[in-house]
PDB file of C-alpha atoms in Angstrom:
ATOM      1  CA  THR A   1      47.600  -3.555  10.077  1.00 45.00           C
ATOM      2  CA  LYS A   2      44.060  -3.109   8.551  1.00 53.00           C
ATOM      3  CA  LYS A   3      41.047  -2.637  10.760  1.00 62.00           C
ATOM      4  CA  LYS A   4      38.167  -4.874  10.426  1.00 64.00           C
ATOM      5  CA  MET A   5      35.151  -3.382   8.378  1.00 85.00           C
ATOM      6  CA  VAL A   6      31.863  -2.827  10.399  1.00 95.00           C
ATOM      7  CA  VAL A   7      28.941  -4.673   8.789  1.00 97.00           C
ATOM      8  CA  PRO A   8      25.334  -4.081   9.063  1.00 97.00           C
ATOM      9  CA  GLY A   9      23.573  -6.618  11.729  1.00 96.00           C
ATOM     10  CA  ALA A  10      20.824  -9.223  10.812  1.00 96.00           C
ATOM     11  CA  GLY A  11      17.950  -7.341   9.857  1.00 95.00           C
ATOM     12  CA  GLU A  12      19.369  -4.025   9.788  1.00 96.00           C
ATOM     13  CA  HIS A  13      19.122  -1.682   6.898  1.00 97.00           C
ATOM     14  CA  PRO A  14      22.470  -1.286   5.072  1.00 97.00           C
ATOM     15  CA  LEU A  15      24.231   2.126   4.044  1.00 98.00           C
ATOM     16  CA  GLN A  16      25.634   2.788   0.126  1.00 98.00           C
ATOM     17  CA  TYR A  17      28.793   3.402   2.255  1.00 97.00           C
ATOM     18  CA  ASN A  18      30.449   2.619   5.896  1.00 98.00           C
ATOM     19  CA  TYR A  19      30.963   5.959   8.082  1.00 98.00           C
ATOM     20  CA  THR A  20      33.153   6.929  10.755  1.00 98.00           C
ATOM     21  CA  PHE A  21      32.111   9.693  13.253  1.00 98.00           C
ATOM     22  CA  TRP A  22      35.162  11.587  14.504  1.00 97.00           C
ATOM     23  CA  TYR A  23      35.613  14.364  17.091  1.00 96.00           C
ATOM     24  CA  SER A  24      38.285  17.006  17.737  1.00 95.00           C
ATOM     25  CA  ARG A  25      38.930  19.828  20.076  1.00 90.00           C
ATOM     26  CA  ARG A  26      41.205  22.851  19.457  1.00 82.00           C
ATOM     27  CA  THR A  27      43.523  23.215  22.537  1.00 71.00           C
ATOM     28  CA  PRO A  28      43.551  26.778  23.485  1.00 67.00           C
ATOM     29  CA  GLY A  29      47.104  28.377  22.814  1.00 65.00           C
ATOM     30  CA  ARG A  30      48.694  25.751  20.415  1.00 60.00           C
ATOM     31  CA  PRO A  31      49.198  26.372  17.126  1.00 60.00           C
ATOM     32  CA  ALA A  32      46.791  24.712  14.586  1.00 60.00           C
ATOM     33  CA  SER A  33      49.819  22.590  12.484  1.00 65.00           C
ATOM     34  CA  THR A  34      49.507  19.402  10.934  1.00 63.00           C
ATOM     35  CA  GLN A  35      50.594  17.378  13.236  1.00 64.00           C
ATOM     36  CA  SER A  36      48.757  18.778  16.297  1.00 73.00           C
ATOM     37  CA  TYR A  37      45.626  18.641  14.000  1.00 76.00           C
ATOM     38  CA  GLU A  38      45.983  15.071  13.621  1.00 79.00           C
ATOM     39  CA  GLN A  39      46.634  14.375  17.469  1.00 80.00           C
ATOM     40  CA  ASN A  40      43.537  16.424  18.193  1.00 87.00           C
ATOM     41  CA  ILE A  41      41.451  14.468  16.380  1.00 92.00           C
ATOM     42  CA  LYS A  42      39.737  11.535  18.088  1.00 95.00           C
ATOM     43  CA  GLN A  43      37.631   8.633  16.038  1.00 96.00           C
ATOM     44  CA  ILE A  44      34.415   7.783  17.595  1.00 96.00           C
ATOM     45  CA  GLY A  45      33.372   4.946  15.881  1.00 96.00           C
ATOM     46  CA  SER A  46      31.900   3.424  12.539  1.00 98.00           C
ATOM     47  CA  PHE A  47      28.854   2.255  11.209  1.00 98.00           C
ATOM     48  CA  ALA A  48      27.396   0.702   8.343  1.00 98.00           C
ATOM     49  CA  SER A  49      23.624   0.515   8.414  1.00 98.00           C
ATOM     50  CA  VAL A  50      20.959   3.142   9.752  1.00 98.00           C
ATOM     51  CA  GLU A  51      20.468   1.462  12.940  1.00 97.00           C
ATOM     52  CA  GLN A  52      24.013   1.451  13.989  1.00 97.00           C
ATOM     53  CA  PHE A  53      23.886   5.019  13.014  1.00 98.00           C
ATOM     54  CA  TRP A  54      21.310   5.967  15.482  1.00 97.00           C
ATOM     55  CA  ARG A  55      23.056   3.997  18.362  1.00 95.00           C
ATOM     56  CA  PHE A  56      25.918   6.544  17.571  1.00 95.00           C
ATOM     57  CA  TYR A  57      24.296   9.387  17.217  1.00 97.00           C
ATOM     58  CA  SER A  58      21.512   9.126  19.865  1.00 95.00           C
ATOM     59  CA  HIS A  59      24.218   9.100  22.318  1.00 94.00           C
ATOM     60  CA  MET A  60      26.388  11.798  21.237  1.00 95.00           C
ATOM     61  CA  ILE A  61      26.039  15.448  21.977  1.00 96.00           C
ATOM     62  CA  ARG A  62      24.342  17.876  20.004  1.00 96.00           C
ATOM     63  CA  PRO A  63      26.699  20.321  18.378  1.00 96.00           C
ATOM     64  CA  GLY A  64      24.444  23.250  19.764  1.00 94.00           C
ATOM     65  CA  ASP A  65      25.286  22.177  23.409  1.00 94.00           C
ATOM     66  CA  LEU A  66      29.239  21.817  22.680  1.00 92.00           C
ATOM     67  CA  THR A  67      31.235  24.425  24.140  1.00 86.00           C
ATOM     68  CA  GLY A  68      34.767  25.869  23.528  1.00 86.00           C
ATOM     69  CA  HIS A  69      36.377  25.156  19.704  1.00 91.00           C
ATOM     70  CA  SER A  70      34.941  21.988  18.868  1.00 95.00           C
ATOM     71  CA  ASP A  71      33.823  19.862  15.626  1.00 96.00           C
ATOM     72  CA  PHE A  72      32.247  16.622  14.528  1.00 97.00           C
ATOM     73  CA  HIS A  73      33.209  15.151  11.406  1.00 98.00           C
ATOM     74  CA  LEU A  74      31.287  12.564   9.585  1.00 98.00           C
ATOM     75  CA  PHE A  75      33.475  10.949   6.896  1.00 98.00           C
ATOM     76  CA  LYS A  76      33.601   7.737   4.722  1.00 98.00           C
ATOM     77  CA  GLU A  77      35.032   5.070   6.581  1.00 97.00           C
ATOM     78  CA  GLY A  78      39.010   4.997   5.148  1.00 96.00           C
ATOM     79  CA  ILE A  79      39.021   8.613   4.713  1.00 97.00           C
ATOM     80  CA  LYS A  80      40.618  11.071   7.474  1.00 96.00           C
ATOM     81  CA  PRO A  81      38.997  14.116   7.979  1.00 96.00           C
ATOM     82  CA  MET A  82      41.942  16.283   6.929  1.00 94.00           C
ATOM     83  CA  TRP A  83      42.822  17.950   3.731  1.00 92.00           C
ATOM     84  CA  GLU A  84      46.119  15.451   2.903  1.00 91.00           C
ATOM     85  CA  ASP A  85      43.983  12.725   2.613  1.00 94.00           C
ATOM     86  CA  ASP A  86      44.017  11.392  -1.031  1.00 96.00           C
ATOM     87  CA  ALA A  87      40.206  11.338  -1.241  1.00 97.00           C
ATOM     88  CA  ASN A  88      40.329  15.005  -0.458  1.00 96.00           C
ATOM     89  CA  LYS A  89      43.565  16.704  -1.701  1.00 95.00           C
ATOM     90  CA  MET A  90      41.827  17.683  -4.939  1.00 97.00           C
ATOM     91  CA  GLY A  91      38.859  18.597  -3.413  1.00 98.00           C
ATOM     92  CA  GLY A  92      36.786  21.277  -1.567  1.00 98.00           C
ATOM     93  CA  LYS A  93      34.022  21.947   0.471  1.00 98.00           C
ATOM     94  CA  TRP A  94      30.786  24.192   0.718  1.00 98.00           C
ATOM     95  CA  ILE A  95      30.613  26.109   3.941  1.00 97.00           C
ATOM     96  CA  ILE A  96      27.815  27.367   5.285  1.00 97.00           C
ATOM     97  CA  ARG A  97      28.164  29.695   8.564  1.00 96.00           C
ATOM     98  CA  LEU A  98      25.167  29.601  11.094  1.00 94.00           C
ATOM     99  CA  ARG A  99      24.096  31.821  13.358  1.00 92.00           C
ATOM    100  CA  LYS A 100      24.076  30.320  16.968  1.00 93.00           C
ATOM    101  CA  GLY A 101      21.142  27.936  17.875  1.00 93.00           C
ATOM    102  CA  LEU A 102      20.678  26.377  14.386  1.00 94.00           C
ATOM    103  CA  ALA A 103      23.852  24.097  14.001  1.00 95.00           C
ATOM    104  CA  SER A 104      22.040  21.004  15.693  1.00 96.00           C
ATOM    105  CA  ARG A 105      19.201  20.997  13.285  1.00 96.00           C
ATOM    106  CA  CYS A 106      21.141  21.631  10.325  1.00 96.00           C
ATOM    107  CA  TRP A 107      23.920  19.035  11.317  1.00 98.00           C
ATOM    108  CA  GLU A 108      21.294  16.309  11.660  1.00 98.00           C
ATOM    109  CA  ASN A 109      19.482  17.127   8.377  1.00 97.00           C
ATOM    110  CA  LEU A 110      22.882  17.397   6.378  1.00 98.00           C
ATOM    111  CA  ILE A 111      24.324  14.193   7.591  1.00 98.00           C
ATOM    112  CA  LEU A 112      20.730  12.310   7.099  1.00 98.00           C
ATOM    113  CA  ALA A 113      20.883  13.525   3.515  1.00 98.00           C
ATOM    114  CA  MET A 114      24.725  12.136   3.245  1.00 98.00           C
ATOM    115  CA  LEU A 115      23.723   8.733   4.957  1.00 98.00           C
ATOM    116  CA  GLY A 116      20.383   8.628   2.558  1.00 98.00           C
ATOM    117  CA  GLU A 117      22.600   9.590  -0.391  1.00 98.00           C
ATOM    118  CA  GLN A 118      20.247  12.502  -1.116  1.00 98.00           C
ATOM    119  CA  PHE A 119      23.182  13.967  -3.212  1.00 98.00           C
ATOM    120  CA  MET A 120      23.118  12.140  -6.197  1.00 96.00           C
ATOM    121  CA  VAL A 121      26.809  12.952  -7.214  1.00 97.00           C
ATOM    122  CA  GLY A 122      28.243   9.209  -7.551  1.00 95.00           C
ATOM    123  CA  GLU A 123      31.279   8.787  -5.615  1.00 96.00           C
ATOM    124  CA  GLU A 124      32.077  12.511  -5.061  1.00 98.00           C
ATOM    125  CA  ILE A 125      31.165  12.898  -1.118  1.00 98.00           C
ATOM    126  CA  CYS A 126      33.714  12.723   1.381  1.00 98.00           C
ATOM    127  CA  GLY A 127      32.207  13.565   4.317  1.00 98.00           C
ATOM    128  CA  ALA A 128      30.653  16.534   6.430  1.00 98.00           C
ATOM    129  CA  VAL A 129      31.733  18.860   9.598  1.00 98.00           C
ATOM    130  CA  VAL A 130      30.167  21.057  12.123  1.00 98.00           C
ATOM    131  CA  SER A 131      32.285  23.216  13.745  1.00 97.00           C
ATOM    132  CA  VAL A 132      31.508  25.105  17.017  1.00 96.00           C
ATOM    133  CA  ARG A 133      32.921  28.130  17.388  1.00 94.00           C
ATOM    134  CA  PHE A 134      32.361  31.315  19.650  1.00 90.00           C
ATOM    135  CA  GLN A 135      30.155  33.489  17.433  1.00 92.00           C
ATOM    136  CA  GLU A 136      28.848  31.615  15.164  1.00 94.00           C
ATOM    137  CA  ASP A 137      28.952  27.681  13.790  1.00 96.00           C
ATOM    138  CA  ILE A 138      29.748  26.277  10.601  1.00 97.00           C
ATOM    139  CA  ILE A 139      28.637  22.971   8.576  1.00 98.00           C
ATOM    140  CA  SER A 140      30.485  21.785   5.838  1.00 98.00           C
ATOM    141  CA  ILE A 141      30.410  19.162   3.054  1.00 98.00           C
ATOM    142  CA  TRP A 142      33.494  17.710   1.389  1.00 98.00           C
ATOM    143  CA  ASN A 143      33.425  16.641  -2.100  1.00 98.00           C
ATOM    144  CA  LYS A 144      36.659  14.892  -4.009  1.00 98.00           C
ATOM    145  CA  THR A 145      37.101  16.881  -7.168  1.00 98.00           C
ATOM    146  CA  ALA A 146      36.474  20.786  -6.904  1.00 98.00           C
ATOM    147  CA  SER A 147      36.857  21.458 -10.389  1.00 97.00           C
ATOM    148  CA  ASP A 148      34.000  19.293 -11.364  1.00 97.00           C
ATOM    149  CA  GLN A 149      31.514  22.426 -11.305  1.00 97.00           C
ATOM    150  CA  GLY A 150      28.526  20.051 -12.274  1.00 98.00           C
ATOM    151  CA  THR A 151      28.974  18.059  -8.746  1.00 98.00           C
ATOM    152  CA  THR A 152      29.371  21.248  -6.570  1.00 98.00           C
ATOM    153  CA  ALA A 153      26.248  22.847  -8.330  1.00 97.00           C
ATOM    154  CA  ARG A 154      24.636  19.608  -7.599  1.00 98.00           C
ATOM    155  CA  ILE A 155      25.595  19.547  -3.663  1.00 98.00           C
ATOM    156  CA  ARG A 156      24.926  23.344  -3.340  1.00 96.00           C
ATOM    157  CA  ASP A 157      21.257  22.599  -4.796  1.00 95.00           C
ATOM    158  CA  THR A 158      20.422  19.737  -2.537  1.00 96.00           C
ATOM    159  CA  LEU A 159      21.929  21.317   0.448  1.00 96.00           C
ATOM    160  CA  ARG A 160      19.678  24.177   0.116  1.00 94.00           C
ATOM    161  CA  ARG A 161      16.469  21.639  -0.091  1.00 94.00           C
ATOM    162  CA  VAL A 162      17.569  19.496   2.657  1.00 96.00           C
ATOM    163  CA  LEU A 163      18.628  22.100   4.977  1.00 95.00           C
ATOM    164  CA  ASN A 164      15.727  24.578   4.564  1.00 87.00           C
ATOM    165  CA  LEU A 165      17.925  27.781   4.961  1.00 83.00           C
ATOM    166  CA  PRO A 166      16.777  31.322   5.447  1.00 77.00           C
ATOM    167  CA  PRO A 167      16.881  32.455   1.951  1.00 79.00           C
ATOM    168  CA  ASN A 168      19.552  34.901   2.867  1.00 83.00           C
ATOM    169  CA  THR A 169      22.269  32.257   3.755  1.00 88.00           C
ATOM    170  CA  ILE A 170      25.615  32.450   2.045  1.00 91.00           C
ATOM    171  CA  MET A 171      26.959  29.267   0.713  1.00 95.00           C
ATOM    172  CA  GLU A 172      30.998  29.622  -0.159  1.00 96.00           C
ATOM    173  CA  TYR A 173      32.556  27.049  -1.729  1.00 97.00           C
ATOM    174  CA  LYS A 174      36.381  26.625  -1.096  1.00 96.00           C
ATOM    175  CA  THR A 175      38.904  24.264  -2.085  1.00 96.00           C
ATOM    176  CA  HIS A 176      41.233  22.500   0.083  1.00 93.00           C
ATOM    177  CA  THR A 177      44.336  23.800  -1.775  1.00 88.00           C
ATOM    178  CA  ASP A 178      43.092  27.399  -1.056  1.00 85.00           C
ATOM    179  CA  SER A 179      42.234  26.395   2.594  1.00 81.00           C
ATOM    180  CA  ILE A 180      46.208  25.166   2.909  1.00 76.00           C
ATOM    181  CA  LYS A 181      47.470  28.508   1.107  1.00 75.00           C
ATOM    182  CA  TYR A 182      45.124  30.520   3.585  1.00 70.00           C
ATOM    183  CA  SER A 183      46.340  28.770   6.603  1.00 70.00           C
ATOM    184  CA  LEU A 184      50.387  28.669   5.433  1.00 61.00           C
ATOM    185  CA  GLY A 185      49.600  32.328   5.256  1.00 57.00           C
ATOM    186  CA  ARG A 186      49.123  32.865   8.795  1.00 54.00           C
ATOM    187  CA  LEU A 187      52.407  31.049   9.918  1.00 53.00           C
ATOM    188  CA  PRO A 188      55.110  33.203  10.741  1.00 53.00           C
ATOM    189  CA  TRP A 189      57.700  31.967   8.194  1.00 51.00           C
ATOM    190  CA  ALA A 190      55.391  31.706   5.608  1.00 39.00           C
TER     191      ALA A 190
ATOM    192  CA  GLY B   1      25.119  -1.463  -9.143  1.00 69.00           C
ATOM    193  CA  THR B   2      21.805  -0.126  -7.209  1.00 87.00           C
ATOM    194  CA  ARG B   3      22.327   2.722  -4.792  1.00 94.00           C
ATOM    195  CA  ILE B   4      20.955   2.611  -1.502  1.00 97.00           C
ATOM    196  CA  ILE B   5      19.185   5.732  -1.077  1.00 98.00           C
ATOM    197  CA  TYR B   6      16.919   6.551   1.959  1.00 98.00           C
ATOM    198  CA  ASP B   7      14.844   9.811   2.722  1.00 97.00           C
ATOM    199  CA  ARG B   8      15.051  11.976   5.927  1.00 97.00           C
ATOM    200  CA  LYS B   9      11.413  10.484   7.132  1.00 96.00           C
ATOM    201  CA  PHE B  10      12.709   6.833   6.512  1.00 97.00           C
ATOM    202  CA  LEU B  11      15.810   7.026   8.403  1.00 98.00           C
ATOM    203  CA  LEU B  12      13.943   9.420  11.174  1.00 97.00           C
ATOM    204  CA  ASP B  13      11.397   6.199  11.800  1.00 96.00           C
ATOM    205  CA  ARG B  14      14.593   3.868  11.886  1.00 95.00           C
ATOM    206  CA  ARG B  15      15.676   6.099  15.093  1.00 93.00           C
ATOM    207  CA  ASN B  16      13.507   4.139  17.805  1.00 77.00           C
ATOM    208  CA  SER B  17      12.688   0.947  15.937  1.00 69.00           C
ATOM    209  CA  PRO B  18      13.394  -1.790  18.705  1.00 63.00           C
ATOM    210  CA  ILE B  19      16.620  -3.081  16.582  1.00 59.00           C
ATOM    211  CA  ALA B  20      18.323   0.121  17.239  1.00 52.00           C
ATOM    212  CA  GLN B  21      18.089   0.189  20.664  1.00 48.00           C
TER     213      GLN B  21
END
């Protein structure tokens, strides 16, 4: 069954794309297999306008106030925040590790840049993730084509501009195929 | 077609607009 796509309300400011918020939380002690990952990830809701975005976002906990092993994902409507999704499987992500205390501000700046189409890379952006971990937090932005160096360079330069990060911040690009290999390498039978 | 581009300030200004409440 195909879900009805959301539309902007009367007088609202439409976004270039519709987006969906997702939330996931790792159950301690469980292996992170694809199946359990998909079971742990919950849709919060979709929006089509600036005003609808604020209605969701204003009621959400700020990433810096989350505890445990949790993630917020914001992806274009129709793209699952998983490597296996058709839009992601040839793609990759820029990863920025943040010391504790920076996640809420960086996440907000990142998603506002994405919703406002600040990256200027056509259809390439898939979504963004903030991952709250024990000692540090991680934000990432996913794009469709990992091999397109012009696109990945442009995303990196836009990230530097919109996040206003300390100059020594390390940014790392990781293809999803590498992420899959790495995670398989940690399984006992691989 | 044209892309819908918004800067950070424009988006933040919509945060408290009556229509968003």
